Short mmCIF file of C-alpha atoms and ligand atoms in Angstrom, two decimals:
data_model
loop_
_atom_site.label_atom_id
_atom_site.label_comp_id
_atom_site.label_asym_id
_atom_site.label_seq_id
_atom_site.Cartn_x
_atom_site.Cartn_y
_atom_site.Cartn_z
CA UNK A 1 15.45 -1.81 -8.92
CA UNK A 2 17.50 -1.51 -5.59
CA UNK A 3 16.66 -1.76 -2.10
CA UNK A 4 14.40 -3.40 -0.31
CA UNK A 5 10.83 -4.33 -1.93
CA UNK A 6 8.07 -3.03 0.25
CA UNK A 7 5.30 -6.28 0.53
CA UNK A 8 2.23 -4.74 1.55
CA UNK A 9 -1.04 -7.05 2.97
CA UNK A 10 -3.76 -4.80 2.77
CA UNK A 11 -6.61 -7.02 4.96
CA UNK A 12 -9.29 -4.19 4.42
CA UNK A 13 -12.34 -5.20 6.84
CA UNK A 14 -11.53 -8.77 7.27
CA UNK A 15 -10.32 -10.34 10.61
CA UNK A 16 -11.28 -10.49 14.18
CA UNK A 17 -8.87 -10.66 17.10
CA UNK A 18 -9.16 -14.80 17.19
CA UNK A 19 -8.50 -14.56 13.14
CA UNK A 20 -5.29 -12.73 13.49
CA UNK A 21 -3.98 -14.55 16.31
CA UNK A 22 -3.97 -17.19 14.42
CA UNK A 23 -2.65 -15.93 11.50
CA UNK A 24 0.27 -14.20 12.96
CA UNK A 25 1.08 -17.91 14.82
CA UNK A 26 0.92 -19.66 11.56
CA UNK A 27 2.88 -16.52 9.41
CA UNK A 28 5.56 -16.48 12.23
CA UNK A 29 6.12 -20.21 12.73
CA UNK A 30 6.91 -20.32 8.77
CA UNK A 31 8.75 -17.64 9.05
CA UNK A 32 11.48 -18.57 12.28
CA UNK A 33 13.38 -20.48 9.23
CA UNK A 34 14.69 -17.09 8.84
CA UNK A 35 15.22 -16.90 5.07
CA UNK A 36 13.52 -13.39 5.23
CA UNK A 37 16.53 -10.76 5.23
CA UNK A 38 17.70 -7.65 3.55
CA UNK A 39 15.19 -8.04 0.37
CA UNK A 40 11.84 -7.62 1.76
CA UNK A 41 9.71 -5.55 4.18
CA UNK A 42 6.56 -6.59 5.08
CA UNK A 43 3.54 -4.59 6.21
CA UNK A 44 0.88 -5.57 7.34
CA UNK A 45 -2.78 -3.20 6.81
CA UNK A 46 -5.09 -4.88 9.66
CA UNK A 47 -8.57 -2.34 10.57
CA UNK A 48 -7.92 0.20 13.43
CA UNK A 49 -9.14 -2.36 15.77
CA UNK A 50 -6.15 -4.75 15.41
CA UNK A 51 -2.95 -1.94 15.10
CA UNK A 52 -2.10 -2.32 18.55
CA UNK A 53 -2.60 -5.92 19.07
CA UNK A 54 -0.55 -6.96 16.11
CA UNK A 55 1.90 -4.86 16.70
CA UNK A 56 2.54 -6.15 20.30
CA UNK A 57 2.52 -9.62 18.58
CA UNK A 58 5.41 -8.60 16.55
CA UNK A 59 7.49 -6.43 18.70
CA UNK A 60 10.74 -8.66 17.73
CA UNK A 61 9.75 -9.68 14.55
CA UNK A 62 10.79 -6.88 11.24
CA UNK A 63 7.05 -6.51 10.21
CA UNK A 64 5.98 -2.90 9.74
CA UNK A 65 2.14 -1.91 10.34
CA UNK A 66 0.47 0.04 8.33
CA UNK A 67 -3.60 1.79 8.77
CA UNK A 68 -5.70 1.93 5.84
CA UNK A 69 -6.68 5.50 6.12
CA UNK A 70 -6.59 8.73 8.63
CA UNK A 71 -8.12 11.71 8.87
CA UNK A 72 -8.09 14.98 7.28
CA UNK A 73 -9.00 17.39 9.42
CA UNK A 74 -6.62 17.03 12.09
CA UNK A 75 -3.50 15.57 12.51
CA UNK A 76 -4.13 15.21 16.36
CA UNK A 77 -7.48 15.47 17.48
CA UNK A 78 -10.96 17.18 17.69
CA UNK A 79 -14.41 16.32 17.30
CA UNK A 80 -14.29 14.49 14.52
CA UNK A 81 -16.73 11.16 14.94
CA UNK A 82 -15.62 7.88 13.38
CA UNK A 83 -12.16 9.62 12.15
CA UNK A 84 -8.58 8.31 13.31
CA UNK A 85 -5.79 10.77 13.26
CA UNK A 86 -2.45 10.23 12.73
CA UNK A 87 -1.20 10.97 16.12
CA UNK A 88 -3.33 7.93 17.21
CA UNK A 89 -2.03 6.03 14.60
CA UNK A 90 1.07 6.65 15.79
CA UNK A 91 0.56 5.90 19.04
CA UNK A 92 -0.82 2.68 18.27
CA UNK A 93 2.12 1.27 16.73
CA UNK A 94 1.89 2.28 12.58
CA UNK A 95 4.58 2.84 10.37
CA UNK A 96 3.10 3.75 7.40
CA UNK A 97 -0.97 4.79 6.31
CA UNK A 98 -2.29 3.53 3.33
CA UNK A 99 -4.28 6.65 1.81
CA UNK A 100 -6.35 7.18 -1.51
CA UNK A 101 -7.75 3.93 -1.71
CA UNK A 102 -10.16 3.32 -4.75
CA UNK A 103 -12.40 1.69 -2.08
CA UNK A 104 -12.50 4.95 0.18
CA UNK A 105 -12.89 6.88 -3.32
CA UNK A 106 -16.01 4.59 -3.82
CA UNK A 107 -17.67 4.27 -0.84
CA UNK A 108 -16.75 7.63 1.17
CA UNK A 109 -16.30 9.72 -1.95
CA UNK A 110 -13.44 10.98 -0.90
CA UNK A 111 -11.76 13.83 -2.87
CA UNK A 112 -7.85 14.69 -3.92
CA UNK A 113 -8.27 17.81 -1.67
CA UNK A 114 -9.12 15.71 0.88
CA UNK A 115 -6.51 12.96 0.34
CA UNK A 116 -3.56 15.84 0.20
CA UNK A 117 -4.66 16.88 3.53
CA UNK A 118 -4.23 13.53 5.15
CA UNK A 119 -0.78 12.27 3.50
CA UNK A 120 0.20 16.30 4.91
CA UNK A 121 -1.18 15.17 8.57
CA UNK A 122 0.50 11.66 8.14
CA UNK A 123 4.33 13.37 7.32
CA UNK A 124 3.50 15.55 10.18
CA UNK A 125 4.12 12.27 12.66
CA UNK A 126 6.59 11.10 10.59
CA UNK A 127 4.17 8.49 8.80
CA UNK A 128 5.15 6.87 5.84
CA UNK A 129 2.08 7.34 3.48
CA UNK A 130 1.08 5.35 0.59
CA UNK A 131 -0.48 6.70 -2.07
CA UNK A 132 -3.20 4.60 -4.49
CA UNK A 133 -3.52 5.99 -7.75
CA UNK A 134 -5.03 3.83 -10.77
CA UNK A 135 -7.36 4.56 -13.50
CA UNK A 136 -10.78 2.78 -13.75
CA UNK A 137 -12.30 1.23 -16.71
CA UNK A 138 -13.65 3.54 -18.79
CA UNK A 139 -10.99 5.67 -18.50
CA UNK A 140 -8.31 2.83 -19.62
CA UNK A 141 -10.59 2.38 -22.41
CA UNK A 142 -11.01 6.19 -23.81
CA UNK A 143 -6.94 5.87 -23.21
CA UNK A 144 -6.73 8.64 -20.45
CA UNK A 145 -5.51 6.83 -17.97
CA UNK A 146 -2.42 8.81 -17.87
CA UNK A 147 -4.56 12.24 -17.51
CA UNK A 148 -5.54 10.90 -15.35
CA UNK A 149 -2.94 9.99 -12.76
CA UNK A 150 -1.07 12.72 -13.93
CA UNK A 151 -4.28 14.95 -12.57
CA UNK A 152 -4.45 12.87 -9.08
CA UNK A 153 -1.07 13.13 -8.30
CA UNK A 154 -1.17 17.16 -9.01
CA UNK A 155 -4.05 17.14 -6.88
CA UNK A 156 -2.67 15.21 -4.07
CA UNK A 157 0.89 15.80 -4.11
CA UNK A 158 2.53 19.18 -2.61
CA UNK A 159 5.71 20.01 -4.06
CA UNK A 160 7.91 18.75 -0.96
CA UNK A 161 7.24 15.86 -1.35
CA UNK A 162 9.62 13.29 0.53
CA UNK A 163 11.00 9.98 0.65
CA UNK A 164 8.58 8.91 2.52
CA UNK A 165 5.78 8.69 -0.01
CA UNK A 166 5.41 5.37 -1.73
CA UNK A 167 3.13 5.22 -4.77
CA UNK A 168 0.59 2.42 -5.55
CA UNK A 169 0.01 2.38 -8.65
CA UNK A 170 -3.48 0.71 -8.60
CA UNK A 171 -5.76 0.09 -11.66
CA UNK A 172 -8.97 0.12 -10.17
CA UNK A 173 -10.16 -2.56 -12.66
CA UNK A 174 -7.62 -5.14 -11.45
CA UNK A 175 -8.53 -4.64 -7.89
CA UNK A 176 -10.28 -7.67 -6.48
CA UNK A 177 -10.75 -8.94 -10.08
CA UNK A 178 -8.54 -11.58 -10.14
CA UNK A 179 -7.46 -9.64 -13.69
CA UNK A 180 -3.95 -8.40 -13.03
CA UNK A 181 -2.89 -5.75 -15.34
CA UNK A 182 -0.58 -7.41 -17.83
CA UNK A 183 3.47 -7.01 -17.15
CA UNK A 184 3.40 -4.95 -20.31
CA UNK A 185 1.02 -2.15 -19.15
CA UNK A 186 2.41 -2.45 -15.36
CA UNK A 187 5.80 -1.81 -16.91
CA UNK A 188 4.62 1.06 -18.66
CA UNK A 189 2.27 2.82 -16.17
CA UNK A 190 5.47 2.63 -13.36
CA UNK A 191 7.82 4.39 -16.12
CA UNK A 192 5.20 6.73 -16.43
CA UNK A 193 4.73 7.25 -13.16
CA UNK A 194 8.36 7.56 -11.69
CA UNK A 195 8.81 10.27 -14.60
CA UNK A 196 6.22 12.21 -13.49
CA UNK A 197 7.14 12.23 -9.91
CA UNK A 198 10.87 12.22 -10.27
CA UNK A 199 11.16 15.62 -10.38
CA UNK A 200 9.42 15.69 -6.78
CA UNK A 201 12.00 13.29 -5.07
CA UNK A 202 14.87 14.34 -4.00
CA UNK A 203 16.25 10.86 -4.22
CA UNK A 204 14.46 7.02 -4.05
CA UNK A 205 11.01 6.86 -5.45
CA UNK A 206 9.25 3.69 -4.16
CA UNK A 207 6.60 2.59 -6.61
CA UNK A 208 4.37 -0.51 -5.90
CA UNK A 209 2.35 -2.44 -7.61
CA UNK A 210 -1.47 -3.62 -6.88
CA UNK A 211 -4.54 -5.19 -7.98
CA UNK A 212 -4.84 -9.38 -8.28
CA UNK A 213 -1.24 -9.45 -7.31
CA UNK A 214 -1.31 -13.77 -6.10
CA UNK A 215 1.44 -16.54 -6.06
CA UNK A 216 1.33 -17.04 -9.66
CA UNK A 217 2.41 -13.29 -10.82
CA UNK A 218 3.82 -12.05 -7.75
CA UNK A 219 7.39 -12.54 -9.00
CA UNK A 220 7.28 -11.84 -12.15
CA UNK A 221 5.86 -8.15 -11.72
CA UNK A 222 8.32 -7.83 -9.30
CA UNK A 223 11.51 -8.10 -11.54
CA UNK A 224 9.74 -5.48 -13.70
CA UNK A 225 11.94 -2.39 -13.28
CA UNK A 226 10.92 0.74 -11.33
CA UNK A 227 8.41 -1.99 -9.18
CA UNK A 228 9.73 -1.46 -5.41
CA UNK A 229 6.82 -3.79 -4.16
CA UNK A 230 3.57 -5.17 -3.96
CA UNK A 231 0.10 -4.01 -2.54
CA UNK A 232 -1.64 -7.13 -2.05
CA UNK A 233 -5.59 -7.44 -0.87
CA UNK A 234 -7.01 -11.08 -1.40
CA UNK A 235 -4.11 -13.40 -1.51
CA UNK A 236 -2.83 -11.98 2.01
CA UNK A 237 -5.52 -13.15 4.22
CA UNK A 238 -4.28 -16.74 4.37
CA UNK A 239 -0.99 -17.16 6.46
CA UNK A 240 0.39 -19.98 3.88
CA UNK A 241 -0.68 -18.36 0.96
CA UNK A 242 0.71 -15.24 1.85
CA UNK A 243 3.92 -16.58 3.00
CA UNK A 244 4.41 -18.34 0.30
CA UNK A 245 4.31 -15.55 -1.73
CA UNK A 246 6.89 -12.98 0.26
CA UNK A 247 9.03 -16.45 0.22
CA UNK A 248 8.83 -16.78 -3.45
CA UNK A 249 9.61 -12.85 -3.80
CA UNK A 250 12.85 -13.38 -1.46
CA UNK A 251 13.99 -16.16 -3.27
P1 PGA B 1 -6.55 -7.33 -4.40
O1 PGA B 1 -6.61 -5.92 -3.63
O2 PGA B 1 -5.14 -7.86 -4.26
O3 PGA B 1 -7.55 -8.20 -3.68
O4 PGA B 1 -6.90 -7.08 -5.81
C1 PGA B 1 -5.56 -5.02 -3.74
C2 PGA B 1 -5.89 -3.72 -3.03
O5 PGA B 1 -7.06 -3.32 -3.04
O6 PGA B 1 -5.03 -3.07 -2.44
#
């Protein structure tokens, strides 16, 4: 696979302002040996709370921020309690918005309508969106899980779709597990995948990979064709342990 691979540290509700200070000192001061170049970009996922800090702590550095979610009902504004749109999102600094997470699926029950609406609002301010799709369980085991996606993506994708959708190909059984899927059924479910969509991308289709991604697999699922990156949750939190692993990845 070409082109840069897309590292993404998904922090979900962890970190306070002290926690990513010093995170971001520790990250960076690995980092000044400079070996980080034209193969990865890394994005960082902190809460709403820390966009617009962290991303004044790496105005020179080539880190990307990315939310964890927007809203659906507007793009801008309105009276919408507890939602973030993508204009503010914007405006605080993001790149990209993580949407679909199993995790919002879970807890907030959100729906495909729902998540089509928000990666529309995100392309609206020129947001890159990415897109969590996985199977759970039970459906792995009744062997639906490509129904399934196939469904999801129907559901969530318009037909113009751009470049600017990356796909995260998430089994929700490996997320926070510490059971990756095996390189075998990763290999298979991004085939899958960039078949299905391919016909919806006019050109590059970025497909990640996440769910127990760590130091000891990272690689390996990365040289696994039609894998453009990594979503990782647990083993970004700590600054060594995550730069370790984008170091390993670039090297
Ligand atoms: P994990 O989380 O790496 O802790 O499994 C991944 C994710 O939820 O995006």
């Amino acid at each position: 696979m070409t082109g840069k691979k897309l590292i993404v540290a998904n922090w979900k509700m962890h970190k306070t302002f002290g926690a990513t200070e010093e995170f971001i000192n520790n990250f960076v001061s690995l980092y000044k040996v400079n070996i980080f170049s034209k193969q990865v970009e890394v994005v960082f996922a902190p809460s709403y709370h820390l966009i617009n800090f962290l991303k004044n702590f790496i105005t020179n550095l080539p880190f990307k921020i990315s939310a964890q979610d927007c809203s659906s009902f507007s793009e801008n504004e309105g009276a919408f309690t507890g939602d973030i749109s993508a204009a503010m999102l914007k405006d605080a600094g993001c790149d990209y918005v993580i949407v679909g997470h199993s995790e919002r699926k879970k807890y907030h029950k959100e729906t495909n309508q729902q998540i089509r609406q928000k990666i529309l609002n995100a392309l609206k301010l020129n947001l890159k969106v990415i897109l969590c799709v996985g199977e759970n369980l039970q459906e792995r085991e009744e062997n639906k899980y490509k129904d399934v996606l196939l469904q999801v993506l129907d559901e969530c994708l318009s037909d113009q779709i751009t470049e600017d959708v990356v796909i995260a190909y998430e089994p929700v059984w490996a997320i926070g597990t510490g059971k990756a899927a095996t390189l075998d059924q990763i290999k298979e479910m991004h085939e899958f995948l960039y078949e299905s969509c391919s016909a919806r991308f006019a050109k590059k289709l970025k497909i990640i990979y996440g769910g127990s991604v760590n130091l000891d697999n990272a690689k390996q699922i990365l040289q696994i064709d039609k894998v453009s990156g990594l979503l990782v949750g647990g083993a970004s939190l700590n600054p060594d342990g995550f730069y370790n692993l984008v170091k390993m990845v670039e090297g």
